[in-house]
Short mmCIF file of C-alpha atoms in Angstrom, two decimals:
data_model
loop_
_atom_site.label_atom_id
_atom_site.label_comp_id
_atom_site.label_asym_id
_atom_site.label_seq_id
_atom_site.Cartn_x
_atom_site.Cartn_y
_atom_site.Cartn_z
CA UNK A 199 101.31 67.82 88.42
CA UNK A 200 100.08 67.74 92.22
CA UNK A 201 96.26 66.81 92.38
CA UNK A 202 94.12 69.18 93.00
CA UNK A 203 93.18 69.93 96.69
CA UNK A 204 89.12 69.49 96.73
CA UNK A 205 89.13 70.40 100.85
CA UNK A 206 90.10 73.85 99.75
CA UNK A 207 86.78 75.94 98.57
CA UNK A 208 86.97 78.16 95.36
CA UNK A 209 86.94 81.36 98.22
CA UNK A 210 90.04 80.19 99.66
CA UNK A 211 91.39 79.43 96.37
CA UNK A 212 90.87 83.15 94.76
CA UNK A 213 91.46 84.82 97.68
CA UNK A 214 95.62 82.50 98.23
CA UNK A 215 95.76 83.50 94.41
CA UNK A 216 94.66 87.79 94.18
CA UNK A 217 94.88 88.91 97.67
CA UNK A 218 97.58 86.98 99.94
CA UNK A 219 100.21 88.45 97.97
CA UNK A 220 98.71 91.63 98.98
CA UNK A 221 99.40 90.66 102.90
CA UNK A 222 103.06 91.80 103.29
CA UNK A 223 102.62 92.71 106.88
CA UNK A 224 104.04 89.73 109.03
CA UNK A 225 100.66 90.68 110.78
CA UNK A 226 98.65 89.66 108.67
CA UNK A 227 99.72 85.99 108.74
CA UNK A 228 99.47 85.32 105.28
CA UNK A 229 95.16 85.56 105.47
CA UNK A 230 95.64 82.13 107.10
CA UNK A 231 94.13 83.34 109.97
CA UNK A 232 90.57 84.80 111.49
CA UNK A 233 92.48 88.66 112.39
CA UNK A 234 95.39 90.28 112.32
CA UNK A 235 97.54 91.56 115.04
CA UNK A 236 99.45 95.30 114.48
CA UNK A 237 101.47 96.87 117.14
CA UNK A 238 101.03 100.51 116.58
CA UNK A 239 104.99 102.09 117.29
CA UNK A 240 105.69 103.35 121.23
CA UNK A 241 104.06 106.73 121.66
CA UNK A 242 101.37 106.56 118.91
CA UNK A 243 97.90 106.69 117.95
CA UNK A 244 96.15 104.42 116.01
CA UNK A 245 93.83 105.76 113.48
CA UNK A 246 91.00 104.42 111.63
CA UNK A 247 88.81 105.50 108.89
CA UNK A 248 86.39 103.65 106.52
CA UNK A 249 84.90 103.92 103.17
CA UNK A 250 83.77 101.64 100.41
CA UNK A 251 82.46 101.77 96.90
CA UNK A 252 79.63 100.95 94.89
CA UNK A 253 79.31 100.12 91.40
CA UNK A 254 76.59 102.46 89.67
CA UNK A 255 76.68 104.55 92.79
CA UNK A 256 80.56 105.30 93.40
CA UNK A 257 81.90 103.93 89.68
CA UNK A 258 80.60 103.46 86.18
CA UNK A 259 80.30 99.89 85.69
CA UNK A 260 82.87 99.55 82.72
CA UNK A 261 85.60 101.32 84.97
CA UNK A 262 88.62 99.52 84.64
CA UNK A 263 89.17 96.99 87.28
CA UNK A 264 92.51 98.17 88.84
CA UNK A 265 91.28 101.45 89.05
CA UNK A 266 88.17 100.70 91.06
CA UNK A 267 90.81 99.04 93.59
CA UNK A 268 93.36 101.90 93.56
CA UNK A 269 90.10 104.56 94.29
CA UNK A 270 88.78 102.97 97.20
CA UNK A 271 92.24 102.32 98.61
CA UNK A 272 93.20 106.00 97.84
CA UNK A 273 89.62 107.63 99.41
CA UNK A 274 90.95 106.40 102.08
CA UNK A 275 94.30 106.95 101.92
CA UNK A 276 93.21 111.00 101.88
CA UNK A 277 91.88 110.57 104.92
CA UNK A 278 94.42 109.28 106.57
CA UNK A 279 96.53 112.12 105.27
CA UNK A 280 94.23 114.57 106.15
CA UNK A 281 94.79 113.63 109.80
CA UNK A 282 98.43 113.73 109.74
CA UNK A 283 98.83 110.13 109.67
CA UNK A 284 100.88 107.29 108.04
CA UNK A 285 99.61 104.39 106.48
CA UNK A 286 99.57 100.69 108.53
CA UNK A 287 97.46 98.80 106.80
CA UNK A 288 93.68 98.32 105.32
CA UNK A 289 91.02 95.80 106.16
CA UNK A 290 89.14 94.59 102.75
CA UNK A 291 85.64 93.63 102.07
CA UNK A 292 84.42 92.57 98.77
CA UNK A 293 80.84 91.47 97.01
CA UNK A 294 80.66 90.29 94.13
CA UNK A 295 77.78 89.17 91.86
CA UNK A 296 77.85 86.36 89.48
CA UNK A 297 79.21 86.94 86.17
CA UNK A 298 82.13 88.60 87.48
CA UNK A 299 85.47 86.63 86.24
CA UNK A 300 88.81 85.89 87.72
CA UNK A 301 89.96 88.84 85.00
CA UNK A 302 87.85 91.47 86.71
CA UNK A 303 89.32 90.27 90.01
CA UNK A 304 92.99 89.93 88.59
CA UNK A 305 92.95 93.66 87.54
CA UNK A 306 91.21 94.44 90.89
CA UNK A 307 93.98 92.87 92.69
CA UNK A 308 97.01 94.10 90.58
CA UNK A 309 95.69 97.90 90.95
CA UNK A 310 95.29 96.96 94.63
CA UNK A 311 98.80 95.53 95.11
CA UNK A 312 100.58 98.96 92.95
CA UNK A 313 99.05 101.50 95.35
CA UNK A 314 99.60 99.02 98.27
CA UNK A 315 103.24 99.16 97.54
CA UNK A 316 103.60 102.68 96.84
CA UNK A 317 101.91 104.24 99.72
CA UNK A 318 102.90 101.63 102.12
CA UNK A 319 100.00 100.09 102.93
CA UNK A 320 99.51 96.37 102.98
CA UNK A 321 96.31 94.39 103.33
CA UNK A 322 95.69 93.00 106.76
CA UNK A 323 92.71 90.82 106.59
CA UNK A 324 88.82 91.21 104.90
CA UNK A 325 85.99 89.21 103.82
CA UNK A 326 84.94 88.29 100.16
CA UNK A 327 81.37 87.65 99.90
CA UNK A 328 78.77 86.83 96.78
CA UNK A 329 75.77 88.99 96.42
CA UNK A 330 72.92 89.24 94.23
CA UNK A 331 73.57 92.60 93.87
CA UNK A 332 75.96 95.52 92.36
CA UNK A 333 80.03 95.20 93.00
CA UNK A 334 80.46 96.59 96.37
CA UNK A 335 84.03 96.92 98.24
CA UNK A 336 84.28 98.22 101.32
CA UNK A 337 87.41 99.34 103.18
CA UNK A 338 89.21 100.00 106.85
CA UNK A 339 92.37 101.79 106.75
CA UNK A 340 95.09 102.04 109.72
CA UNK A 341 97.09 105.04 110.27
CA UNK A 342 99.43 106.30 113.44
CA UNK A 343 100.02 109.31 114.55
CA UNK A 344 102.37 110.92 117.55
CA UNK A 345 99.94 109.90 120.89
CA UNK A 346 97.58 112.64 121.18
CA UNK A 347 98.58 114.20 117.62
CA UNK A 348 95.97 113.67 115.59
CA UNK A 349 94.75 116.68 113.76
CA UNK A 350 90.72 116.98 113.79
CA UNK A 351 87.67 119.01 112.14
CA UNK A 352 86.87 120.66 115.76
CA UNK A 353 89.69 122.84 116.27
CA UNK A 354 89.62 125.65 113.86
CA UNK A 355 90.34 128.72 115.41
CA UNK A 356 89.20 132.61 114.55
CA UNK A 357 91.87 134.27 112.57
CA UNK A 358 93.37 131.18 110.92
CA UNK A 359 93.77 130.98 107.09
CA UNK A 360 92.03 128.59 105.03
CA UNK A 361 93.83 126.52 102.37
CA UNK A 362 93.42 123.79 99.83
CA UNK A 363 95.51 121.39 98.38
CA UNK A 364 95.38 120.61 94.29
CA UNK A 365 92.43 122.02 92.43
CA UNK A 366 88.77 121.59 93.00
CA UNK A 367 86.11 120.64 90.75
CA UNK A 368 87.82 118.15 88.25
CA UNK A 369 86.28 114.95 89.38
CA UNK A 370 82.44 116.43 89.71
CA UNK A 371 83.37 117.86 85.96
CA UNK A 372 84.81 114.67 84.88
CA UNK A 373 81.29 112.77 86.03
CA UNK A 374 79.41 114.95 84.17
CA UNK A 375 81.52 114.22 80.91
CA UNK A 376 81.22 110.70 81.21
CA UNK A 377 77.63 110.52 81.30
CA UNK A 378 77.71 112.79 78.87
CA UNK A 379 80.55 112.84 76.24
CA UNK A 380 78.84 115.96 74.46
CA UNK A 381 79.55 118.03 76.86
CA UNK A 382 83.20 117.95 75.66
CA UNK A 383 81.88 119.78 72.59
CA UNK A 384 79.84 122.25 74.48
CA UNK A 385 82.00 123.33 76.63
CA UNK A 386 84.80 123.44 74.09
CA UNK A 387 87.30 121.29 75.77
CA UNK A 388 90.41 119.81 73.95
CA UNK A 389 90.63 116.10 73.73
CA UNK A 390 93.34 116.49 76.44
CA UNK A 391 91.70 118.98 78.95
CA UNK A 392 88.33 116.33 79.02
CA UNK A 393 91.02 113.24 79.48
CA UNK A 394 92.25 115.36 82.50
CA UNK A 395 88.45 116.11 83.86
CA UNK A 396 87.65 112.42 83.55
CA UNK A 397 91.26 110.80 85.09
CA UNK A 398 90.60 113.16 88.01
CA UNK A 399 87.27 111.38 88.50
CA UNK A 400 89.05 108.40 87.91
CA UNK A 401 92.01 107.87 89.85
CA UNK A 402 92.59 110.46 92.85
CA UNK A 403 95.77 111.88 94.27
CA UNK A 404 95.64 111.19 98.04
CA UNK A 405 98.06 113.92 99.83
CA UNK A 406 99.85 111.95 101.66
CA UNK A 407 102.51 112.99 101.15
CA UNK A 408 101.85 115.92 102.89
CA UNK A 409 100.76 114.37 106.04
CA UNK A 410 103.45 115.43 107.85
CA UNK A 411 103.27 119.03 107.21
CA UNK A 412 99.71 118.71 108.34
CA UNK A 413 100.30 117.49 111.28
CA UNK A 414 102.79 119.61 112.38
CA UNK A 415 101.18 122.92 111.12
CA UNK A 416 97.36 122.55 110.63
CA UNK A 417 94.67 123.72 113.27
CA UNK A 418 91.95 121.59 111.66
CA UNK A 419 92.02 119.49 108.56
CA UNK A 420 89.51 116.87 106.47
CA UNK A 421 89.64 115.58 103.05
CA UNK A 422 87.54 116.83 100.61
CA UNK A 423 84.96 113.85 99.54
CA UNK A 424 81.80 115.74 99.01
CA UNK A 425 82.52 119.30 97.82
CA UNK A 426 84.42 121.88 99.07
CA UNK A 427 81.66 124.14 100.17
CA UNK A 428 79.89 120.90 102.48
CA UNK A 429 82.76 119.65 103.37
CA UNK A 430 84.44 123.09 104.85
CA UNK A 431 80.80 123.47 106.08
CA UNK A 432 81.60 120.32 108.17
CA UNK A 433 84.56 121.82 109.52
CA UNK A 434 82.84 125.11 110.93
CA UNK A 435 80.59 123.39 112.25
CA UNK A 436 82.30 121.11 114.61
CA UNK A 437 84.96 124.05 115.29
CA UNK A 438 81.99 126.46 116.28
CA UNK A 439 83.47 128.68 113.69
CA UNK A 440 82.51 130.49 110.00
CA UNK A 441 84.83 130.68 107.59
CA UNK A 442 84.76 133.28 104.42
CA UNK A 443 86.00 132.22 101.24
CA UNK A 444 87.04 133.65 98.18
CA UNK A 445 85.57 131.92 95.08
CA UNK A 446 88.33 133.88 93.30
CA UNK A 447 91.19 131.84 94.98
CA UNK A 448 89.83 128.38 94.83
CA UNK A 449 92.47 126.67 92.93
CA UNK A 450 90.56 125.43 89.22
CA UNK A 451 92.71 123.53 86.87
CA UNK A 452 93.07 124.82 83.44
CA UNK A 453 90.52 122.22 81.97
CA UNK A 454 87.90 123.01 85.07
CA UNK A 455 88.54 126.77 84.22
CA UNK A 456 87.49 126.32 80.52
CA UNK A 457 84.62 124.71 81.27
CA UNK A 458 83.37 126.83 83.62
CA UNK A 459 84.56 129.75 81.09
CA UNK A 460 81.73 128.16 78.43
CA UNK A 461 79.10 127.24 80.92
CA UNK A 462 79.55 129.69 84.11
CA UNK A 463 76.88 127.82 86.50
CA UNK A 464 79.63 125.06 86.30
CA UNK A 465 81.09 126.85 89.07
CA UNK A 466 78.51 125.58 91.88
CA UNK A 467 79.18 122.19 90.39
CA UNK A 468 83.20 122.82 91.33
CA UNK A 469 82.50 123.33 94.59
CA UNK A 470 80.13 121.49 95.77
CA UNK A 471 80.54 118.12 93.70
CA UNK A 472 82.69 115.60 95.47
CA UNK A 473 85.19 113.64 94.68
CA UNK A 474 88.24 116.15 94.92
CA UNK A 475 90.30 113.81 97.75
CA UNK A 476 92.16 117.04 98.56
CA UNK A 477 92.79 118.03 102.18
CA UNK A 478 90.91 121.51 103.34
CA UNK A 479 92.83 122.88 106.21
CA UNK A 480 93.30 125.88 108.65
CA UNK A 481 96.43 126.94 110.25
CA UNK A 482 97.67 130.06 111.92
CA UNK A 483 99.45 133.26 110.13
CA UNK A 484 102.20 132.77 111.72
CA UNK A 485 102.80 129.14 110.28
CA UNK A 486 101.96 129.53 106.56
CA UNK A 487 105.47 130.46 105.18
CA UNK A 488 106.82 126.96 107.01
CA UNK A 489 103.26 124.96 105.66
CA UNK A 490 104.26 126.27 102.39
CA UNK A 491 107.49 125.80 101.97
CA UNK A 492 106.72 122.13 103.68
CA UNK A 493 104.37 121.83 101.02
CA UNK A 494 106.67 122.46 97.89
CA UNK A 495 109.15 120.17 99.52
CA UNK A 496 106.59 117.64 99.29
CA UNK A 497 105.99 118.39 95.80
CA UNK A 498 102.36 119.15 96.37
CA UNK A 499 100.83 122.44 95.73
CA UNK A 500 98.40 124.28 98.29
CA UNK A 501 96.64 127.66 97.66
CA UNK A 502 95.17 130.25 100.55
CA UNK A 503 91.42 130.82 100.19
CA UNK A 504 89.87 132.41 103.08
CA UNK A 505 89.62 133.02 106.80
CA UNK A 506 88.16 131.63 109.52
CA UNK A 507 85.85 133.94 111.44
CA UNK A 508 83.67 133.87 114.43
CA UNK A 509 79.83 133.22 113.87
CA UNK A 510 78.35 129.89 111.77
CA UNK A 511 78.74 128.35 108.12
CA UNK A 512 81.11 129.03 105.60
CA UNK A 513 80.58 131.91 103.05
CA UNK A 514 81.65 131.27 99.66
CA UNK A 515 82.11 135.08 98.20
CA UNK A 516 82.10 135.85 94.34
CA UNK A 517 82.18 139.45 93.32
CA UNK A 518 81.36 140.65 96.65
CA UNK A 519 78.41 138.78 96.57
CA UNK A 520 77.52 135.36 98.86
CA UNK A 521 77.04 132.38 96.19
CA UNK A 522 73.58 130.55 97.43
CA UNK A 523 73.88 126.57 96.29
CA UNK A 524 71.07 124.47 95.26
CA UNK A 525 72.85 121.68 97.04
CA UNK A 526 75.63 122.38 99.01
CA UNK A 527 77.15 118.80 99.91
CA UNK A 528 77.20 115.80 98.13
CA UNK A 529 74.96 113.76 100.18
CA UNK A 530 73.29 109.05 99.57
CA UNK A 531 70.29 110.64 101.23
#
């Protein structure tokens, strides 16, 4: 058996044994370097987005491992997709308090390296850190896009439809039943429609495979992180445009629907939750049949909600009626 190396610190050590396997992009040198180099293709656009978690904050502390790894990858992930772009790689940063064991960091890794793989995305680089604090994890994703291409929040135009991607609402639901297991019985959910609530909060579904169709259809386009209602807010704002939806058409799965069936104020809590990672986007008339059949091709399903309209804010109609929320965005502050 070779001796042991004692030059080599127990950072370098965990991060040659968990994360340089994650480092597939010649790049990325291994992590036996201070940065990575990436040569974004001839004619593109890099883009960059960032976003982290927080245990306590973003993730119940007893979350499985892997799964904390795969979210934060995925949140970010969305957005990417959301801009019509294709994954490069992510930057990680991780702090971690004492107590936490090589297992915790072993399932971190593993659920790291599956989505890595799958979506394409390799680590590049990061920083692992201790702290005297909560698990925090922190990361940079790189996407490309045609030069130019990249489809933003500011360009929403009067007269385009409104669409959404997957159903709303699970996640915010799925919070609420794991602080609370109760509610399962209260709002007379089957064992299987409360599983689905709380995987949704779980374990996203980035749509990125439908990046493409974004980018070559949408007007404007985000990911919804913080509830549709704030989040489309966002939108009209930065386009200088309102939008008027129809709470009818928002896209509920069956378990979100028989919730909000036995507790109807639920519905606020759909919209205006967080934690959807679906893409909200507008287009023109004249493109939907080609964004939809794009869509189906990609296997992902998308449903028309509303219009975009000249004036401020987005109107969220039920029964005729304007819905007025309590708190309209998921917001740290």
């Amino acid at each position: 058996m070779p001796e042991r190396d004692d030059t080599i610190s127990a950072e370098e050590r965990l991060i040659a044994r968990y994360f340089r396997p994650l480092a597939t992009h010649p790049g990325a040198f291994g992590l036996a370097d201070d940065a990575a180099v990436v040569t974004p293709p001839a004619g593109c656009d890099l883009v960059l987005t960032t976003d982290g978690v927080i245990a306590g904050v973003h993730f119940f502390a007893d979350d499985p491992p892997g799964a904390v790894g795969r979210k934060v990858l995925r949140m970010n992930l969305s957005d990417l997709a959301a801009k019509g772009a294709k994954p490069v790689g992510f930057l990680m940063s991780v702090a971690l308090p004492a107590g936490i064991g090589e297992a915790w960091i072993a399932g971190l890794a593993a659920g790291l390296g599956e989505d890595s793989a799958h979506y394409g995305c390799p680590l590049l680089g990061g920083d692992t850190d201790h702290t005297p604090g909560p698990i925090a994890i922190s990361i940079t994703a790189f996407g490309t896009v045609p030069h130019g291409g990249m489809v933003r929040r500011a360009t929403a135009k009067s007269g385009d439809c409104v669409l959404v991607t997957g159903t709303i609402g699970d996640a915010a639901l799925g919070v609420l039943l794991r602080r609370d297991q109760a509610l399962a019985k209260k709002w007379r959910l089957a064992d299987a429609a409360s599983a689905h609530l709380k995987q949704r909060y779980l374990l996203p579904e980035p749509r990125n495979a439908l990046a493409d169709a974004v980018l070559a259809h949408a007007t404007a386009a985000m990911d919804v992180s913080d509830g549709l209602a704030g989040d489309l807010a966002k939108l009209c704002r930065a386009s200088a445009v309102a939008a008027e939806i129809d709470v009818a058409s928002v896209p509920l799965s069956d378990a979100a629907r028989a919730a909000i069936a036995a507790e109807p104020v639920l519905m606020e809590t759909a919209l205006t939750g967080g934690d959807d990672y679906e893409i909200v986007l507008t287009l023109s008339p004249q493109k939907l049949a080609g964004f939809r059949n794009a869509a189906r091709q990609a296997g992902v399903a998308v449903t028309e909600i509303g219009r975009v309209t000249t004036g401020q804010g987005a109107r969220f109609l039920s029964g005729g009626k304007t819905m007025n929320f309590a708190k309209p965005s998921y917001s740290h502050f």
